[in-house]
PDB file of C-alpha atoms in Angstrom:
ATOM      1  CA  MET A   1     122.276  98.193 127.842  1.00  0.00           C
ATOM      2  CA  ASN A   2     126.183  99.422 127.966  1.00  0.00           C
ATOM      3  CA  GLU A   3     125.945 103.137 127.498  1.00  0.00           C
ATOM      4  CA  ASN A   4     129.193 103.643 125.807  1.00  0.00           C
ATOM      5  CA  PHE A   5     127.754 100.505 123.192  1.00  0.00           C
ATOM      6  CA  ARG A   6     124.731 102.437 123.293  1.00  0.00           C
ATOM      7  CA  ASN A   7     126.187 105.322 121.961  1.00  0.00           C
ATOM      8  CA  GLU A   8     128.554 104.344 119.727  1.00  0.00           C
ATOM      9  CA  GLY A   9     126.385 102.309 118.593  1.00  0.00           C
ATOM     10  CA  VAL A  10     127.107  98.590 115.293  1.00  0.00           C
ATOM     11  CA  GLY A  11     128.962  99.461 112.638  1.00  0.00           C
ATOM     12  CA  ASN A  12     127.065 102.080 110.281  1.00  0.00           C
ATOM     13  CA  HIS A  13     123.818 101.431 112.705  1.00  0.00           C
ATOM     14  CA  ARG A  14     123.168 103.105 116.351  1.00  0.00           C
ATOM     15  CA  LEU A  15     121.674 101.412 119.828  1.00  0.00           C
ATOM     16  CA  LEU A  16     118.905 102.581 120.307  1.00  0.00           C
ATOM     17  CA  GLU A  17     118.069 102.833 124.177  1.00  0.00           C
ATOM     18  CA  GLU A  18     115.417 100.564 125.295  1.00  0.00           C
ATOM     19  CA  ASP A  19     115.058 100.755 129.977  1.00  0.00           C
ATOM     20  CA  ARG A  20     113.292 104.886 129.146  1.00  0.00           C
ATOM     21  CA  SER A  21     112.190 106.756 132.182  1.00  0.00           C
ATOM     22  CA  ILE A  22     108.677 105.930 130.475  1.00  0.00           C
ATOM     23  CA  TRP A  23     107.069 108.512 133.494  1.00  0.00           C
ATOM     24  CA  LYS A  24     110.220 111.813 132.686  1.00  0.00           C
ATOM     25  CA  TYR A  25     109.143 111.684 129.183  1.00  0.00           C
ATOM     26  CA  VAL A  26     105.094 111.789 130.627  1.00  0.00           C
ATOM     27  CA  LEU A  27     105.758 114.633 131.779  1.00  0.00           C
ATOM     28  CA  PHE A  28     108.065 117.010 130.784  1.00  0.00           C
ATOM     29  CA  GLY A  29     107.181 115.199 126.623  1.00  0.00           C
ATOM     30  CA  ILE A  30     108.279 119.000 124.392  1.00  0.00           C
ATOM     31  CA  PHE A  31     111.586 118.374 126.647  1.00  0.00           C
ATOM     32  CA  PHE A  32     111.822 114.799 124.984  1.00  0.00           C
ATOM     33  CA  LEU A  33     110.539 113.702 122.661  1.00  0.00           C
ATOM     34  CA  PRO A  34     112.669 114.871 119.996  1.00  0.00           C
ATOM     35  CA  GLU A  35     114.501 111.589 121.372  1.00  0.00           C
ATOM     36  CA  ILE A  36     111.842 110.118 120.737  1.00  0.00           C
ATOM     37  CA  SER A  37     111.124 111.096 117.062  1.00  0.00           C
ATOM     38  CA  ALA A  38     114.729 110.624 116.312  1.00  0.00           C
ATOM     39  CA  ASP A  39     114.055 107.513 117.357  1.00  0.00           C
ATOM     40  CA  VAL A  40     111.010 106.166 115.608  1.00  0.00           C
ATOM     41  CA  GLU A  41     112.572 107.181 112.996  1.00  0.00           C
ATOM     42  CA  THR A  42     115.630 104.513 113.152  1.00  0.00           C
ATOM     43  CA  ALA A  43     113.716 102.255 113.972  1.00  0.00           C
ATOM     44  CA  CYS A  44     110.690 102.468 111.847  1.00  0.00           C
ATOM     45  CA  GLY A  45     113.246 103.395 108.443  1.00  0.00           C
ATOM     46  CA  LEU A  46     115.362 100.193 108.369  1.00  0.00           C
ATOM     47  CA  VAL A  47     112.047  98.255 107.380  1.00  0.00           C
ATOM     48  CA  GLU A  48     110.931 100.454 105.560  1.00  0.00           C
ATOM     49  CA  GLU A  49     110.275 100.317 102.711  1.00  0.00           C
ATOM     50  CA  SER A  50     111.111 104.595 100.385  1.00  0.00           C
ATOM     51  CA  GLY A  51     111.451 107.369 102.779  1.00  0.00           C
ATOM     52  CA  ALA A  52     107.317 107.799 102.440  1.00  0.00           C
ATOM     53  CA  ASP A  53     106.801 107.478 106.299  1.00  0.00           C
ATOM     54  CA  GLU A  54     109.499 110.022 107.099  1.00  0.00           C
ATOM     55  CA  SER A  55     108.995 111.358 109.850  1.00  0.00           C
ATOM     56  CA  LYS A  56     109.330 115.563 109.533  1.00  0.00           C
ATOM     57  CA  LYS A  57     111.604 117.047 111.922  1.00  0.00           C
ATOM     58  CA  TYR A  58     110.258 117.636 115.868  1.00  0.00           C
ATOM     59  CA  TRP A  59     110.567 121.298 116.573  1.00  0.00           C
ATOM     60  CA  PRO A  60     108.628 122.752 113.290  1.00  0.00           C
ATOM     61  CA  GLN A  61     106.039 120.213 114.534  1.00  0.00           C
ATOM     62  CA  VAL A  62     105.864 121.769 118.147  1.00  0.00           C
ATOM     63  CA  LEU A  63     106.458 125.966 116.120  1.00  0.00           C
ATOM     64  CA  LEU A  64     103.041 124.080 113.418  1.00  0.00           C
ATOM     65  CA  THR A  65     100.927 122.528 116.526  1.00  0.00           C
ATOM     66  CA  ILE A  66     101.112 126.102 117.802  1.00  0.00           C
ATOM     67  CA  VAL A  67     100.427 128.048 114.953  1.00  0.00           C
ATOM     68  CA  THR A  68      97.610 125.698 114.399  1.00  0.00           C
ATOM     69  CA  LEU A  69      95.971 125.461 118.461  1.00  0.00           C
ATOM     70  CA  GLY A  70      97.213 122.152 118.576  1.00  0.00           C
ATOM     71  CA  VAL A  71      95.821 120.759 115.807  1.00  0.00           C
ATOM     72  CA  TYR A  72      98.758 119.510 114.327  1.00  0.00           C
ATOM     73  CA  SER A  73      99.398 117.791 117.565  1.00  0.00           C
ATOM     74  CA  LEU A  74      96.338 114.506 116.709  1.00  0.00           C
ATOM     75  CA  TYR A  75      97.800 114.465 113.082  1.00  0.00           C
ATOM     76  CA  TRP A  76     101.513 113.789 114.421  1.00  0.00           C
ATOM     77  CA  TYR A  77     100.090 111.754 117.425  1.00  0.00           C
ATOM     78  CA  TYR A  78      97.969 109.574 114.757  1.00  0.00           C
ATOM     79  CA  CYS A  79     100.866 109.404 112.205  1.00  0.00           C
ATOM     80  CA  GLN A  80     103.892 108.440 114.852  1.00  0.00           C
ATOM     81  CA  GLY A  81     100.944 105.418 115.999  1.00  0.00           C
ATOM     82  CA  GLU A  82     100.657 104.305 112.477  1.00  0.00           C
ATOM     83  CA  ARG A  83     103.750 104.225 111.161  1.00  0.00           C
ATOM     84  CA  ILE A  84     105.028 102.108 114.820  1.00  0.00           C
ATOM     85  CA  ARG A  85     101.885  99.661 114.784  1.00  0.00           C
ATOM     86  CA  ARG A  86     103.545  98.514 110.652  1.00  0.00           C
ATOM     87  CA  ALA A  87     106.613  98.614 111.964  1.00  0.00           C
ATOM     88  CA  GLY A  88     105.872  96.149 114.292  1.00  0.00           C
ATOM     89  CA  GLU A  89     104.454  94.049 111.741  1.00  0.00           C
ATOM     90  CA  LYS A  90     107.191  94.062 110.197  1.00  0.00           C
ATOM     91  CA  TYR A  91     109.763  93.439 112.448  1.00  0.00           C
ATOM     92  CA  GLY A  92     107.730  90.978 113.963  1.00  0.00           C
ATOM     93  CA  LEU A  93     106.395  92.145 116.925  1.00  0.00           C
ATOM     94  CA  PHE A  94     102.709  93.123 117.670  1.00  0.00           C
ATOM     95  CA  ILE A  95     101.128  96.215 118.565  1.00  0.00           C
ATOM     96  CA  GLU A  96      97.859  96.651 120.040  1.00  0.00           C
ATOM     97  CA  GLU A  97      97.087 100.404 120.010  1.00  0.00           C
ATOM     98  CA  LYS A  98      96.986 101.475 116.761  1.00  0.00           C
ATOM     99  CA  GLY A  99      96.742 105.614 115.446  1.00  0.00           C
ATOM    100  CA  SER A 100      93.815 106.316 116.407  1.00  0.00           C
ATOM    101  CA  THR A 101      93.674 104.920 119.919  1.00  0.00           C
ATOM    102  CA  TYR A 102      96.609 107.832 119.856  1.00  0.00           C
ATOM    103  CA  LEU A 103      94.132 110.026 118.447  1.00  0.00           C
ATOM    104  CA  LEU A 104      90.900 109.175 121.329  1.00  0.00           C
ATOM    105  CA  TRP A 105      93.573 109.506 123.630  1.00  0.00           C
ATOM    106  CA  ALA A 106      94.987 112.583 122.889  1.00  0.00           C
ATOM    107  CA  PHE A 107      91.287 114.806 122.041  1.00  0.00           C
ATOM    108  CA  PRO A 108      88.228 113.096 123.477  1.00  0.00           C
ATOM    109  CA  GLY A 109      90.655 112.131 126.476  1.00  0.00           C
ATOM    110  CA  ILE A 110      91.440 115.840 127.594  1.00  0.00           C
ATOM    111  CA  LEU A 111      88.076 115.737 129.030  1.00  0.00           C
ATOM    112  CA  LEU A 112      88.821 113.094 131.969  1.00  0.00           C
ATOM    113  CA  PHE A 113      90.432 114.767 133.938  1.00  0.00           C
ATOM    114  CA  LEU A 114      93.167 116.330 131.444  1.00  0.00           C
ATOM    115  CA  ALA A 115      95.276 113.061 131.413  1.00  0.00           C
ATOM    116  CA  GLY A 116      94.211 111.733 128.126  1.00  0.00           C
ATOM    117  CA  PRO A 117      96.905 113.348 126.903  1.00  0.00           C
ATOM    118  CA  PHE A 118      98.895 111.751 129.303  1.00  0.00           C
ATOM    119  CA  VAL A 119      98.190 108.206 128.708  1.00  0.00           C
ATOM    120  CA  ALA A 120      98.917 109.113 124.785  1.00  0.00           C
ATOM    121  CA  ARG A 121     102.357 109.745 125.325  1.00  0.00           C
ATOM    122  CA  TYR A 122     102.397 107.450 127.897  1.00  0.00           C
ATOM    123  CA  LEU A 123     101.322 105.011 125.440  1.00  0.00           C
ATOM    124  CA  LEU A 124     103.818 106.194 122.326  1.00  0.00           C
ATOM    125  CA  VAL A 125     107.083 106.108 124.925  1.00  0.00           C
ATOM    126  CA  TYR A 126     106.345 102.145 126.219  1.00  0.00           C
ATOM    127  CA  ASN A 127     105.864 101.068 122.413  1.00  0.00           C
ATOM    128  CA  VAL A 128     108.710 102.877 121.037  1.00  0.00           C
ATOM    129  CA  GLN A 129     110.341 101.107 123.455  1.00  0.00           C
ATOM    130  CA  LYS A 130     108.956  97.967 122.088  1.00  0.00           C
ATOM    131  CA  LEU A 131     110.439  98.804 118.657  1.00  0.00           C
ATOM    132  CA  SER A 132     113.618  99.620 119.641  1.00  0.00           C
ATOM    133  CA  ARG A 133     113.856  96.231 121.013  1.00  0.00           C
ATOM    134  CA  VAL A 134     112.921  93.932 118.092  1.00  0.00           C
ATOM    135  CA  TYR A 135     115.447  96.917 116.350  1.00  0.00           C
ATOM    136  CA  ASN A 136     118.368  96.272 118.567  1.00  0.00           C
ATOM    137  CA  TYR A 137     118.203  92.592 118.399  1.00  0.00           C
ATOM    138  CA  ARG A 138     118.575  92.658 115.395  1.00  0.00           C
ATOM    139  CA  ILE A 139     121.243  94.871 114.650  1.00  0.00           C
ATOM    140  CA  LEU A 140     122.905  93.182 117.001  1.00  0.00           C
ATOM    141  CA  HIS A 141     122.449  89.766 115.705  1.00  0.00           C
ATOM    142  CA  SER A 142     123.223  91.060 111.357  1.00  0.00           C
ATOM    143  CA  GLN A 143     126.256  92.312 113.171  1.00  0.00           C
ATOM    144  CA  GLU A 144     127.306  89.222 115.013  1.00  0.00           C
ATOM    145  CA  GLN A 145     126.518  87.035 111.063  1.00  0.00           C
ATOM    146  CA  GLU A 146     128.511  90.084 109.941  1.00  0.00           C
ATOM    147  CA  SER A 147     131.778  88.521 112.214  1.00  0.00           C
ATOM    148  CA  ARG A 148     131.583  84.475 111.314  1.00  0.00           C
ATOM    149  CA  ARG A 149     132.575  85.498 107.430  1.00  0.00           C
ATOM    150  CA  GLY A 150     136.218  84.830 106.230  1.00  0.00           C
ATOM    151  CA  ARG A 151     137.207  86.560 103.154  1.00  0.00           C
ATOM    152  CA  LEU A 152     139.801  86.011 100.594  1.00  0.00           C
ATOM    153  CA  LEU A 153     141.614  88.104  98.807  1.00  0.00           C
ATOM    154  CA  CYS A 154     144.053  87.574  96.345  1.00  0.00           C
ATOM    155  CA  ILE A 155     146.951  90.284  96.408  1.00  0.00           C
ATOM    156  CA  ALA A 156     148.805  88.678  93.505  1.00  0.00           C
ATOM    157  CA  GLY A 157     148.435  86.443  90.867  1.00  0.00           C
ATOM    158  CA  THR A 158     145.728  85.269  87.984  1.00  0.00           C
ATOM    159  CA  TYR A 159     143.322  86.773  90.713  1.00  0.00           C
ATOM    160  CA  CYS A 160     144.416  89.531  91.946  1.00  0.00           C
ATOM    161  CA  ASN A 161     142.098  91.968  94.180  1.00  0.00           C
ATOM    162  CA  VAL A 162     139.569  89.129  94.046  1.00  0.00           C
ATOM    163  CA  LYS A 163     137.821  89.120  96.497  1.00  0.00           C
ATOM    164  CA  LEU A 164     136.374  85.356  97.756  1.00  0.00           C
ATOM    165  CA  ASP A 165     133.136  86.205 100.656  1.00  0.00           C
ATOM    166  CA  MET A 166     133.509  82.796 102.036  1.00  0.00           C
ATOM    167  CA  GLU A 167     129.999  82.027 105.273  1.00  0.00           C
ATOM    168  CA  GLN A 168     130.873  79.857 108.250  1.00  0.00           C
ATOM    169  CA  GLY A 169     131.274  76.530 107.482  1.00  0.00           C
ATOM    170  CA  MET A 170     131.919  77.002 103.281  1.00  0.00           C
ATOM    171  CA  SER A 171     134.968  75.715 101.482  1.00  0.00           C
ATOM    172  CA  ILE A 172     137.049  77.157  98.865  1.00  0.00           C
ATOM    173  CA  ARG A 173     138.743  74.103  96.215  1.00  0.00           C
ATOM    174  CA  MET A 174     142.174  75.483  94.635  1.00  0.00           C
ATOM    175  CA  GLY A 175     144.013  74.119  91.363  1.00  0.00           C
ATOM    176  CA  ARG A 176     144.258  73.706  87.612  1.00  0.00           C
ATOM    177  CA  ASN A 177     141.929  70.730  87.436  1.00  0.00           C
ATOM    178  CA  ARG A 178     138.263  72.282  86.787  1.00  0.00           C
ATOM    179  CA  ASN A 179     136.951  69.387  87.626  1.00  0.00           C
ATOM    180  CA  LEU A 180     137.486  68.924  91.215  1.00  0.00           C
ATOM    181  CA  CYS A 181     138.460  72.829  91.287  1.00  0.00           C
ATOM    182  CA  ASN A 182     135.954  75.984  92.248  1.00  0.00           C
ATOM    183  CA  LEU A 183     139.116  77.989  92.279  1.00  0.00           C
ATOM    184  CA  VAL A 184     140.419  76.968  89.296  1.00  0.00           C
ATOM    185  CA  PHE A 185     143.412  78.507  87.992  1.00  0.00           C
ATOM    186  CA  PRO A 186     145.138  78.431  83.973  1.00  0.00           C
ATOM    187  CA  ASN A 187     147.602  75.492  83.099  1.00  0.00           C
ATOM    188  CA  SER A 188     150.014  78.557  82.338  1.00  0.00           C
ATOM    189  CA  ASP A 189     150.639  78.856  86.593  1.00  0.00           C
ATOM    190  CA  GLU A 190     152.569  75.781  86.157  1.00  0.00           C
ATOM    191  CA  ASP A 191     153.651  75.557  90.124  1.00  0.00           C
ATOM    192  CA  VAL A 192     149.758  75.649  90.978  1.00  0.00           C
ATOM    193  CA  SER A 193     148.976  71.357  91.199  1.00  0.00           C
ATOM    194  CA  ARG A 194     145.579  70.266  89.594  1.00  0.00           C
ATOM    195  CA  ASN A 195     145.029  70.051  93.028  1.00  0.00           C
ATOM    196  CA  HIS A 196     146.972  72.706  94.908  1.00  0.00           C
ATOM    197  CA  CYS A 197     144.643  72.848  97.893  1.00  0.00           C
ATOM    198  CA  LEU A 198     141.813  72.902 100.352  1.00  0.00           C
ATOM    199  CA  ILE A 199     141.289  76.171 102.647  1.00  0.00           C
ATOM    200  CA  ARG A 200     137.456  75.963 104.677  1.00  0.00           C
ATOM    201  CA  PHE A 201     136.220  78.326 106.977  1.00  0.00           C
ATOM    202  CA  GLU A 202     134.156  77.559 110.816  1.00  0.00           C
ATOM    203  CA  ASP A 203     134.789  80.308 113.322  1.00  0.00           C
ATOM    204  CA  GLY A 204     136.730  82.965 112.379  1.00  0.00           C
ATOM    205  CA  TYR A 205     139.384  80.500 111.576  1.00  0.00           C
ATOM    206  CA  TYR A 206     140.457  79.228 107.983  1.00  0.00           C
ATOM    207  CA  TYR A 207     141.774  75.924 107.978  1.00  0.00           C
ATOM    208  CA  VAL A 208     144.251  75.034 105.476  1.00  0.00           C
ATOM    209  CA  THR A 209     144.957  71.660 103.891  1.00  0.00           C
ATOM    210  CA  ASP A 210     148.276  71.440 101.599  1.00  0.00           C
ATOM    211  CA  TYR A 211     147.588  68.605  98.398  1.00  0.00           C
ATOM    212  CA  SER A 212     150.925  70.375  95.954  1.00  0.00           C
ATOM    213  CA  SER A 213     153.127  68.708  95.213  1.00  0.00           C
ATOM    214  CA  GLN A 214     154.810  72.300  94.986  1.00  0.00           C
ATOM    215  CA  GLY A 215     154.013  73.682  99.406  1.00  0.00           C
ATOM    216  CA  THR A 216     151.302  76.124 100.438  1.00  0.00           C
ATOM    217  CA  TYR A 217     153.346  78.636 102.223  1.00  0.00           C
ATOM    218  CA  LEU A 218     151.718  80.410 105.082  1.00  0.00           C
ATOM    219  CA  ASN A 219     153.203  84.142 105.484  1.00  0.00           C
ATOM    220  CA  SER A 220     155.774  83.083 102.338  1.00  0.00           C
ATOM    221  CA  SER A 221     158.320  80.850 105.632  1.00  0.00           C
ATOM    222  CA  GLN A 222     156.400  78.220 106.882  1.00  0.00           C
ATOM    223  CA  ARG A 223     155.284  75.050 104.489  1.00  0.00           C
ATOM    224  CA  LEU A 224     152.174  73.854 105.597  1.00  0.00           C
ATOM    225  CA  VAL A 225     152.526  69.910 105.844  1.00  0.00           C
ATOM    226  CA  ARG A 226     151.304  68.090 103.019  1.00  0.00           C
ATOM    227  CA  GLU A 227     147.896  66.334 103.183  1.00  0.00           C
ATOM    228  CA  LYS A 228     147.719  67.419 106.924  1.00  0.00           C
ATOM    229  CA  GLU A 229     145.060  69.939 108.650  1.00  0.00           C
ATOM    230  CA  THR A 230     146.523  73.609 109.327  1.00  0.00           C
ATOM    231  CA  LYS A 231     145.238  76.323 111.279  1.00  0.00           C
ATOM    232  CA  CYS A 232     145.327  79.506 110.144  1.00  0.00           C
ATOM    233  CA  SER A 233     144.363  82.858 112.081  1.00  0.00           C
ATOM    234  CA  PRO A 234     142.220  85.786 110.549  1.00  0.00           C
ATOM    235  CA  GLY A 235     144.996  88.077 108.863  1.00  0.00           C
ATOM    236  CA  SER A 236     147.920  85.191 107.449  1.00  0.00           C
ATOM    237  CA  ARG A 237     149.562  84.972 104.185  1.00  0.00           C
ATOM    238  CA  LEU A 238     149.019  82.322 101.863  1.00  0.00           C
ATOM    239  CA  SER A 239     151.119  81.937  98.771  1.00  0.00           C
ATOM    240  CA  LEU A 240     150.469  79.049  96.264  1.00  0.00           C
ATOM    241  CA  GLY A 241     153.983  77.164  94.819  1.00  0.00           C
ATOM    242  CA  GLY A 242     156.798  80.003  93.922  1.00  0.00           C
ATOM    243  CA  GLY A 243     154.468  82.826  95.657  1.00  0.00           C
ATOM    244  CA  LYS A 244     152.686  84.522  92.522  1.00  0.00           C
ATOM    245  CA  ASN A 245     149.174  83.940  93.572  1.00  0.00           C
ATOM    246  CA  VAL A 246     148.967  85.346  97.330  1.00  0.00           C
ATOM    247  CA  PHE A 247     146.146  85.892  99.013  1.00  0.00           C
ATOM    248  CA  ILE A 248     145.895  87.418 102.709  1.00  0.00           C
ATOM    249  CA  LEU A 249     143.092  85.636 105.393  1.00  0.00           C
ATOM    250  CA  GLN A 250     140.712  88.616 105.928  1.00  0.00           C
TER     251      GLN A 250
END
């Protein structure tokens, strides 16, 4: 993944590291586990219903571990393991290790040539990376879906300041005929025809078809050819009839 893109993130979300050097975190964990702890908070927080499972800050945990002669670290591993497993289920990701798995490696596993805590750390980093991949996919996918949506913003006229969101393939028909149109104008808007125009949003562009007698104008100057679909780019301005009602195709 591109480093700059990962750091900048997408929208209000940052993208997580997917390709860590696991052994760096295993051997020098006290320096790098704060980053892992922050990623757990980010990835799990997206799918958790409340803040009940929020992790404490990493360095206070280190102090608690020192004060309790290492006992608190066992509790921390257990909580992180359980949180990662529950979040994995919500992402549709199977994570085999439970909180007790980390606990067993971190404490009794220390008798195995002192390797147990390193195994617990390895499993933690490995599963966080699995979680990071599905988290990044969801964030990027949701952003892609969001980018496919359109919006009409009325800047003048009957519906001034009204925003109309448009999904992919959605159409809006404007006019004074309430039986035919889904954006209905009052009869007092005499320069709007009963069936004035149809706006369709597809693949990031707007396709406008004019059916009116008084015209539909693109960017205040170009009158659209009647009953012929015209492709319009986002940012275009659409005026109905005499220009009382104006929309921006966002």
